[in-house]
CSV table of C-alpha atoms in Angstrom, one decimal:
chain,number,residue,atom,x,y,z
A,1,MET,CA,104.9,131.4,117.7
A,2,ARG,CA,104.9,128.5,119.8
A,3,ARG,CA,102.9,125.0,118.6
A,4,PRO,CA,99.6,124.7,120.2
A,5,THR,CA,98.9,121.9,122.7
A,6,ILE,CA,96.7,119.5,123.0
A,7,MET,CA,96.8,121.6,127.1
A,8,ASP,CA,96.0,124.9,124.8
A,9,ILE,CA,92.9,123.0,122.9
A,10,ALA,CA,91.4,121.4,126.3
A,11,LYS,CA,91.3,124.9,127.5
A,12,ALA,CA,90.0,126.6,125.0
A,13,ALA,CA,86.6,123.1,124.3
A,14,GLY,CA,86.2,123.4,128.3
A,15,VAL,CA,87.4,119.6,128.2
A,16,SER,CA,89.7,117.8,130.1
A,17,LYS,CA,93.1,116.4,127.6
A,18,GLY,CA,92.1,113.2,127.6
A,19,ALA,CA,88.2,113.7,125.9
A,20,VAL,CA,90.5,115.9,123.3
A,21,SER,CA,93.5,113.1,122.8
A,22,TYR,CA,90.2,110.4,122.2
A,23,ALA,CA,88.9,113.2,119.7
A,24,LEU,CA,91.9,113.6,117.8
A,25,ASN,CA,92.7,110.1,117.5
A,26,GLY,CA,89.1,109.1,116.6
A,27,ARG,CA,88.8,106.6,120.0
A,28,PRO,CA,85.7,105.9,121.8
A,29,GLY,CA,84.9,108.0,124.6
A,30,VAL,CA,83.3,111.5,123.4
A,31,SER,CA,80.4,112.6,122.0
A,32,GLU,CA,80.4,113.0,118.1
A,33,SER,CA,79.2,117.0,118.6
A,34,THR,CA,82.5,117.0,121.4
A,35,ARG,CA,84.4,115.8,118.6
A,36,ALA,CA,83.0,117.9,115.6
A,37,ARG,CA,83.7,120.7,118.2
A,38,ILE,CA,87.5,119.6,119.9
A,39,LEU,CA,88.6,118.9,115.5
A,40,SER,CA,86.9,122.1,114.9
A,41,ILE,CA,89.0,124.2,117.5
A,42,ALA,CA,91.9,122.1,116.7
A,43,SER,CA,92.3,123.2,113.0
A,44,ASP,CA,91.7,127.0,114.3
A,45,LEU,CA,94.5,127.1,116.6
A,46,GLY,CA,96.7,125.5,114.0
A,47,TRP,CA,97.4,121.9,116.0
A,48,ALA,CA,99.1,119.5,113.5
A,49,PRO,CA,100.0,116.1,114.8
A,50,ASN,CA,103.2,115.7,116.1
A,51,ASN,CA,104.7,112.5,113.9
A,52,PRO,CA,108.1,112.2,115.9
A,53,ALA,CA,106.4,112.3,118.7
A,54,ARG,CA,103.6,109.8,117.4
A,55,ALA,CA,106.4,107.2,115.6
A,56,LEU,CA,108.3,106.2,118.8
A,57,ALA,CA,104.8,104.7,119.9
A,58,PRO,CA,104.8,101.1,119.5
A,59,GLY,CA,103.5,100.7,115.8
A,60,GLY,CA,103.8,104.1,115.9
A,61,ARG,CA,104.5,105.9,111.9
A,62,VAL,CA,106.3,109.3,110.9
A,63,GLY,CA,103.7,110.2,108.2
A,64,ALA,CA,106.4,110.3,105.1
A,65,ILE,CA,108.2,108.1,102.9
A,66,GLY,CA,111.1,108.6,101.3
A,67,MET,CA,112.9,108.2,97.9
A,68,VAL,CA,116.7,108.9,96.9
A,69,VAL,CA,117.7,108.8,93.2
A,70,ASP,CA,121.1,108.6,92.2
A,71,ARG,CA,121.1,110.5,89.0
A,72,PRO,CA,122.3,113.6,87.8
A,73,ALA,CA,120.9,116.4,89.9
A,74,ARG,CA,120.9,118.8,86.9
A,75,SER,CA,118.8,116.5,84.9
A,76,LEU,CA,115.8,115.8,87.5
A,77,GLY,CA,115.0,118.8,87.2
A,78,ILE,CA,113.8,118.8,83.5
A,79,GLU,CA,113.6,114.9,82.9
A,80,PRO,CA,110.1,114.2,82.7
A,81,PHE,CA,109.8,110.7,83.4
A,82,PHE,CA,111.3,111.7,87.4
A,83,MET,CA,108.6,114.8,87.3
A,84,GLN,CA,105.7,112.3,86.2
A,85,LEU,CA,106.9,109.0,88.6
A,86,VAL,CA,106.9,112.1,91.7
A,87,SER,CA,103.6,113.8,90.7
A,88,GLY,CA,102.1,110.0,90.6
A,89,VAL,CA,103.5,109.2,94.2
A,90,GLU,CA,102.4,112.8,95.7
A,91,THR,CA,98.8,112.0,93.5
A,92,GLU,CA,98.4,108.7,95.7
A,93,LEU,CA,99.7,110.2,98.9
A,94,ALA,CA,97.9,113.5,99.2
A,95,SER,CA,94.7,111.7,100.1
A,96,SER,CA,96.3,109.6,102.6
A,97,GLY,CA,97.9,113.1,104.3
A,98,ILE,CA,102.2,111.2,104.5
A,99,ASP,CA,104.6,113.6,103.1
A,100,LEU,CA,107.2,112.5,100.2
A,101,MET,CA,110.7,113.0,101.2
A,102,LEU,CA,113.0,113.1,97.9
A,103,GLN,CA,116.8,113.2,98.4
A,104,VAL,CA,119.7,113.0,95.3
A,105,ALA,CA,122.8,110.9,96.2
A,106,GLU,CA,126.1,110.5,94.3
A,107,ASN,CA,126.4,107.0,94.2
A,108,VAL,CA,125.0,103.2,95.4
A,109,GLU,CA,127.0,103.6,99.2
A,110,ALA,CA,126.1,107.5,99.8
A,111,GLU,CA,122.2,106.4,98.6
A,112,LEU,CA,122.8,103.2,101.5
A,113,ALA,CA,123.8,106.0,104.2
A,114,VAL,CA,120.8,108.1,103.3
A,115,TYR,CA,118.6,105.0,104.2
A,116,ARG,CA,120.4,103.8,107.7
A,117,ARG,CA,120.0,107.5,108.4
A,118,TRP,CA,116.5,107.6,107.4
A,119,ALA,CA,115.9,104.5,110.0
A,120,ALA,CA,118.4,105.4,113.3
A,121,GLU,CA,116.1,108.9,113.0
A,122,ARG,CA,112.9,107.3,112.2
A,123,ARG,CA,112.6,110.2,109.1
A,124,VAL,CA,110.5,107.8,106.5
A,125,ASP,CA,108.5,104.7,107.2
A,126,GLY,CA,109.2,103.3,104.6
A,127,VAL,CA,111.1,104.0,101.4
A,128,ILE,CA,110.1,103.1,97.2
A,129,MET,CA,114.2,102.4,95.3
A,130,VAL,CA,114.2,103.1,92.0
A,131,ASP,CA,116.8,102.1,89.6
A,132,LEU,CA,117.6,99.2,90.0
A,133,ARG,CA,121.2,97.8,89.4
A,134,VAL,CA,123.1,94.2,88.5
A,135,ALA,CA,124.4,92.8,91.5
A,136,ASP,CA,122.2,95.7,93.6
A,137,PRO,CA,123.2,95.8,97.3
A,138,ARG,CA,120.2,98.1,98.4
A,139,PRO,CA,118.1,95.1,98.7
A,140,GLU,CA,120.0,93.0,100.8
A,141,ALA,CA,120.6,95.8,102.7
A,142,MET,CA,117.0,96.5,103.3
A,143,GLY,CA,116.2,93.3,104.9
A,144,VAL,CA,118.7,94.8,107.9
A,145,LEU,CA,117.2,98.0,107.9
A,146,PRO,CA,113.5,98.5,109.7
A,147,LEU,CA,112.5,100.1,106.7
A,148,PRO,CA,110.1,98.9,104.2
A,149,ALA,CA,110.9,99.1,100.6
A,150,VAL,CA,109.2,98.6,97.3
A,151,VAL,CA,111.2,98.7,94.2
A,152,LEU,CA,110.5,100.0,91.0
A,153,GLY,CA,112.2,97.3,88.7
A,154,GLY,CA,113.1,93.9,89.3
A,155,PRO,CA,111.8,90.9,89.6
A,156,GLU,CA,115.1,89.7,89.1
A,157,GLY,CA,117.3,91.6,91.9
A,158,ALA,CA,114.9,92.7,93.9
A,159,GLY,CA,115.8,90.3,97.0
A,160,GLY,CA,112.0,89.5,97.4
A,161,LEU,CA,111.0,92.3,98.1
A,162,PRO,CA,107.6,93.6,96.6
A,163,CYS,CA,108.3,95.0,93.1
A,164,LEU,CA,106.6,96.8,90.5
A,165,TYR,CA,108.1,96.3,87.0
A,166,THR,CA,107.5,96.3,83.0
A,167,ASP,CA,108.5,94.0,80.6
A,168,ASP,CA,111.3,96.5,78.2
A,169,GLY,CA,112.4,94.1,76.2
A,170,ALA,CA,109.0,93.2,74.7
A,171,SER,CA,108.9,97.3,73.7
A,172,VAL,CA,112.0,97.4,72.1
A,173,ARG,CA,112.0,94.1,70.0
A,174,GLU,CA,108.9,96.3,68.5
A,175,VAL,CA,111.0,99.5,67.7
A,176,VAL,CA,114.0,97.5,66.6
A,177,HIS,CA,110.9,95.3,64.1
A,178,TYR,CA,109.5,98.7,63.2
A,179,LEU,CA,112.7,100.3,62.3
A,180,ALA,CA,114.0,97.3,60.4
A,181,ALA,CA,110.9,97.1,58.6
A,182,LEU,CA,111.3,100.9,57.0
A,183,GLY,CA,114.1,99.5,56.1
A,184,HIS,CA,117.4,100.4,58.6
A,185,ARG,CA,119.7,98.4,58.8
A,186,ARG,CA,122.5,100.4,61.3
A,187,ILE,CA,121.1,100.8,64.3
A,188,VAL,CA,122.3,102.1,67.4
A,189,ARG,CA,121.0,102.3,71.2
A,190,VAL,CA,122.1,105.2,73.2
A,191,ALA,CA,121.7,103.5,76.3
A,192,GLY,CA,121.5,105.4,80.3
A,193,PRO,CA,124.3,103.2,82.8
A,194,GLU,CA,125.2,99.6,81.9
A,195,ASP,CA,124.9,99.0,85.7
A,196,PHE,CA,121.1,99.6,85.5
A,197,VAL,CA,119.1,96.6,85.3
A,198,HIS,CA,116.6,97.7,82.8
A,199,THR,CA,119.4,98.8,80.8
A,200,HIS,CA,121.1,95.5,81.2
A,201,ASP,CA,117.4,93.9,79.9
A,202,ARG,CA,116.9,96.5,77.2
A,203,THR,CA,120.4,95.7,75.9
A,204,GLU,CA,119.8,91.5,76.0
A,205,ALA,CA,116.7,92.3,73.9
A,206,PHE,CA,118.2,94.7,71.6
A,207,GLN,CA,120.9,92.5,70.6
A,208,GLN,CA,118.0,89.2,70.1
A,209,ALA,CA,115.7,91.8,67.8
A,210,ALA,CA,118.9,93.1,65.6
A,211,ARG,CA,119.9,89.4,65.3
A,212,ARG,CA,116.0,88.2,63.7
A,213,ALA,CA,116.3,91.2,61.8
A,214,GLY,CA,119.2,90.4,60.2
A,215,LEU,CA,120.6,93.9,60.9
A,216,GLU,CA,124.2,95.1,59.2
A,217,GLU,CA,125.2,96.5,62.5
A,218,ALA,CA,123.4,96.7,66.0
A,219,ARG,CA,125.7,98.5,69.0
A,220,THR,CA,125.2,100.2,71.7
A,221,VAL,CA,126.8,102.8,73.5
A,222,HIS,CA,126.4,104.4,76.8
A,223,ALA,CA,125.3,107.6,78.5
A,224,ASP,CA,124.6,109.3,81.5
A,225,TYR,CA,120.6,110.3,80.7
A,226,THR,CA,121.2,114.1,80.3
A,227,GLY,CA,121.2,116.1,77.3
A,228,GLU,CA,124.7,117.0,77.4
A,229,ALA,CA,125.6,113.4,77.0
A,230,GLY,CA,122.7,112.3,74.6
A,231,GLY,CA,124.1,115.4,71.9
A,232,ARG,CA,127.7,114.9,72.7
A,233,THR,CA,127.3,110.6,71.8
A,234,THR,CA,125.5,112.0,68.4
A,235,ARG,CA,127.9,113.8,67.4
A,236,ARG,CA,130.4,111.2,67.2
A,237,LEU,CA,128.0,108.6,65.9
A,238,LEU,CA,126.7,110.8,62.8
A,239,ALA,CA,130.4,111.7,62.6
A,240,ALA,CA,131.6,108.4,61.8
A,241,ALA,CA,132.6,106.4,57.9
A,242,GLU,CA,129.6,104.7,58.5
A,243,PRO,CA,126.8,106.3,60.4
A,244,PRO,CA,124.0,105.1,61.5
A,245,THR,CA,120.6,105.2,60.1
A,246,ALA,CA,118.7,104.9,62.9
A,247,VAL,CA,119.2,105.5,66.7
A,248,VAL,CA,116.8,104.8,70.0
A,249,TYR,CA,117.6,106.9,73.1
A,250,ASP,CA,116.6,105.7,76.5
A,251,ASN,CA,114.6,109.2,77.3
A,252,ASP,CA,113.7,111.4,75.7
A,253,LEU,CA,115.9,114.6,76.5
A,254,MET,CA,118.9,112.4,75.2
A,255,ALA,CA,116.5,112.3,72.1
A,256,VAL,CA,115.6,115.6,71.9
A,257,ALA,CA,119.7,116.2,72.2
A,258,GLY,CA,120.3,114.1,69.3
A,259,LEU,CA,117.5,115.7,67.1
A,260,GLY,CA,119.2,118.8,67.4
A,261,VAL,CA,122.7,117.8,66.5
A,262,ALA,CA,121.0,115.7,63.7
A,263,ALA,CA,120.0,119.4,62.3
A,264,GLU,CA,123.3,120.8,63.3
A,265,MET,CA,125.6,118.6,61.4
A,266,GLY,CA,123.1,118.7,58.6
A,267,VAL,CA,121.5,115.4,59.1
A,268,GLU,CA,117.8,115.1,57.9
A,269,VAL,CA,115.9,113.2,60.5
A,270,PRO,CA,114.2,110.9,59.1
A,271,SER,CA,115.0,110.6,55.6
A,272,GLN,CA,118.6,110.2,57.0
A,273,LEU,CA,118.3,109.2,60.4
A,274,SER,CA,115.2,108.0,62.0
A,275,ILE,CA,115.2,108.7,66.4
A,276,VAL,CA,113.1,106.7,68.8
A,277,ALA,CA,112.3,107.8,72.4
A,278,TRP,CA,111.7,105.9,75.4
A,279,ASP,CA,109.4,107.7,77.7
A,280,ASP,CA,106.9,109.9,75.6
A,281,SER,CA,106.5,113.9,77.1
A,282,ALA,CA,105.7,116.6,76.0
A,283,LEU,CA,109.1,116.9,74.6
A,284,CYS,CA,108.9,114.5,72.2
A,285,ARG,CA,105.3,115.9,70.9
A,286,LEU,CA,106.5,119.9,70.9
A,287,VAL,CA,110.0,119.4,68.4
A,288,ARG,CA,110.3,119.2,65.0
A,289,PRO,CA,110.1,116.5,63.5
A,290,SER,CA,107.7,115.6,66.6
A,291,LEU,CA,110.0,112.4,68.3
A,292,SER,CA,108.4,108.8,67.8
A,293,ALA,CA,108.5,107.4,71.2
A,294,ILE,CA,107.8,104.7,73.9
A,295,SER,CA,104.8,105.6,75.8
A,296,ARG,CA,104.2,104.8,79.1
A,297,ASP,CA,101.2,105.5,82.0
A,298,VAL,CA,104.4,106.9,84.4
A,299,VAL,CA,101.6,109.3,86.7
A,300,SER,CA,100.1,105.7,87.4
A,301,HIS,CA,103.4,103.7,87.7
A,302,GLY,CA,103.9,106.3,90.7
A,303,ARG,CA,100.2,105.8,91.8
A,304,ARG,CA,100.8,102.4,92.1
A,305,ALA,CA,103.5,102.1,93.6
A,306,ALA,CA,102.6,104.3,96.7
A,307,ALA,CA,99.9,102.2,97.1
A,308,MET,CA,102.2,99.1,97.3
A,309,LEU,CA,104.1,101.0,100.2
A,310,ASN,CA,101.2,102.3,101.9
A,311,ALA,CA,100.0,98.5,102.0
A,312,VAL,CA,103.1,97.1,103.4
A,313,LEU,CA,103.0,99.7,105.7
A,314,ALA,CA,99.5,98.5,106.9
A,315,GLY,CA,101.1,95.5,107.7
A,316,LYS,CA,99.3,93.9,104.4
A,317,ASP,CA,100.7,90.8,101.8
A,318,VAL,CA,101.6,93.0,99.1
A,319,ALA,CA,102.3,91.1,95.7
A,320,SER,CA,105.0,92.2,93.1
A,321,GLU,CA,102.9,93.8,90.0
A,322,GLU,CA,104.0,93.7,86.6
A,323,THR,CA,102.4,97.2,85.0
A,324,PRO,CA,101.1,97.5,81.1
A,325,LEU,CA,103.9,96.8,78.3
A,326,GLY,CA,104.4,100.2,76.9
A,327,GLU,CA,103.5,101.5,73.6
A,328,LEU,CA,105.2,103.1,69.9
A,329,GLN,CA,104.0,106.6,68.8
A,330,PRO,CA,105.4,106.9,65.4
A,331,ARG,CA,105.7,110.5,64.7
A,332,GLY,CA,108.1,112.5,62.4
A,333,SER,CA,111.1,111.4,63.7
A,334,THR,CA,110.5,107.9,61.4
A,335,GLY,CA,110.2,106.7,58.7
A,336,PRO,CA,111.5,104.6,55.4
A,337,LEU,CA,115.5,105.2,54.9
A,338,VAL,CA,115.6,106.9,51.9
A,339,LEU,CA,119.0,106.3,50.0
């Protein structure tokens, strides 16, 4: 079917095109009763604004923001963190009629190519950038592209862009001290990709806390956040001559997989092995024993990031913000070491 036009609305309402334009754009020039009648007719005809055309006007906006994710595509559909984050972004955008364009990229270069294409084609008004990296080229690129951005992460490395960040180090220290108090002296952390800033920050905090606690062994190994990688890594750790007595995972998928491997290998949780997951989710509460986890309000995190970007797009000065610390939720997967 042909897309309804302003002329179609004008004919149906018996008014001029100018009157329809005034009514649809909320400008003075028509009475409130006429405006209401025009809006009603436009709705009945299924009219919607032509956002690409509006974007061509000075100060015009497309009505969409973008997010590119450089994570394994197979894990995004089941990883609670990103599902909750997107849910929060969508919830914030829904009230203003703005769409979210989500795309998966295989690496940073591919992600930058997406940003360049979006900017050239006026596909989005701005972007929410996730997974800040060490020596990340993206913030500098955003300074060249006409594409406003808000960063999830930082503030170091955000290149002066407004960012929404959390002190992950405080949560890491809390977990290490908790496990040490339970008698654990060999703790391994199964982390995400090494080049992520939040991975680097957590690793530094982990090593510092381990030194203070006088642990016999404390090391970090890296995986890719998938359950498969978490399972493989756990299998290698538990097959070692001196396996860890506690493992901290950087997300819930890897922790759930690790719990399954422990059962497969006859390692009792928590009497022989304690497990802690990052980012509490329904997965952590549904398995048995339920997983101790760091809990954060990820939905609110997404909502706030979208609100910050909307403010940037409205021309407001937006300062970086720190979110509340994650809280350790002890459950059945952690307990005193039984020798």
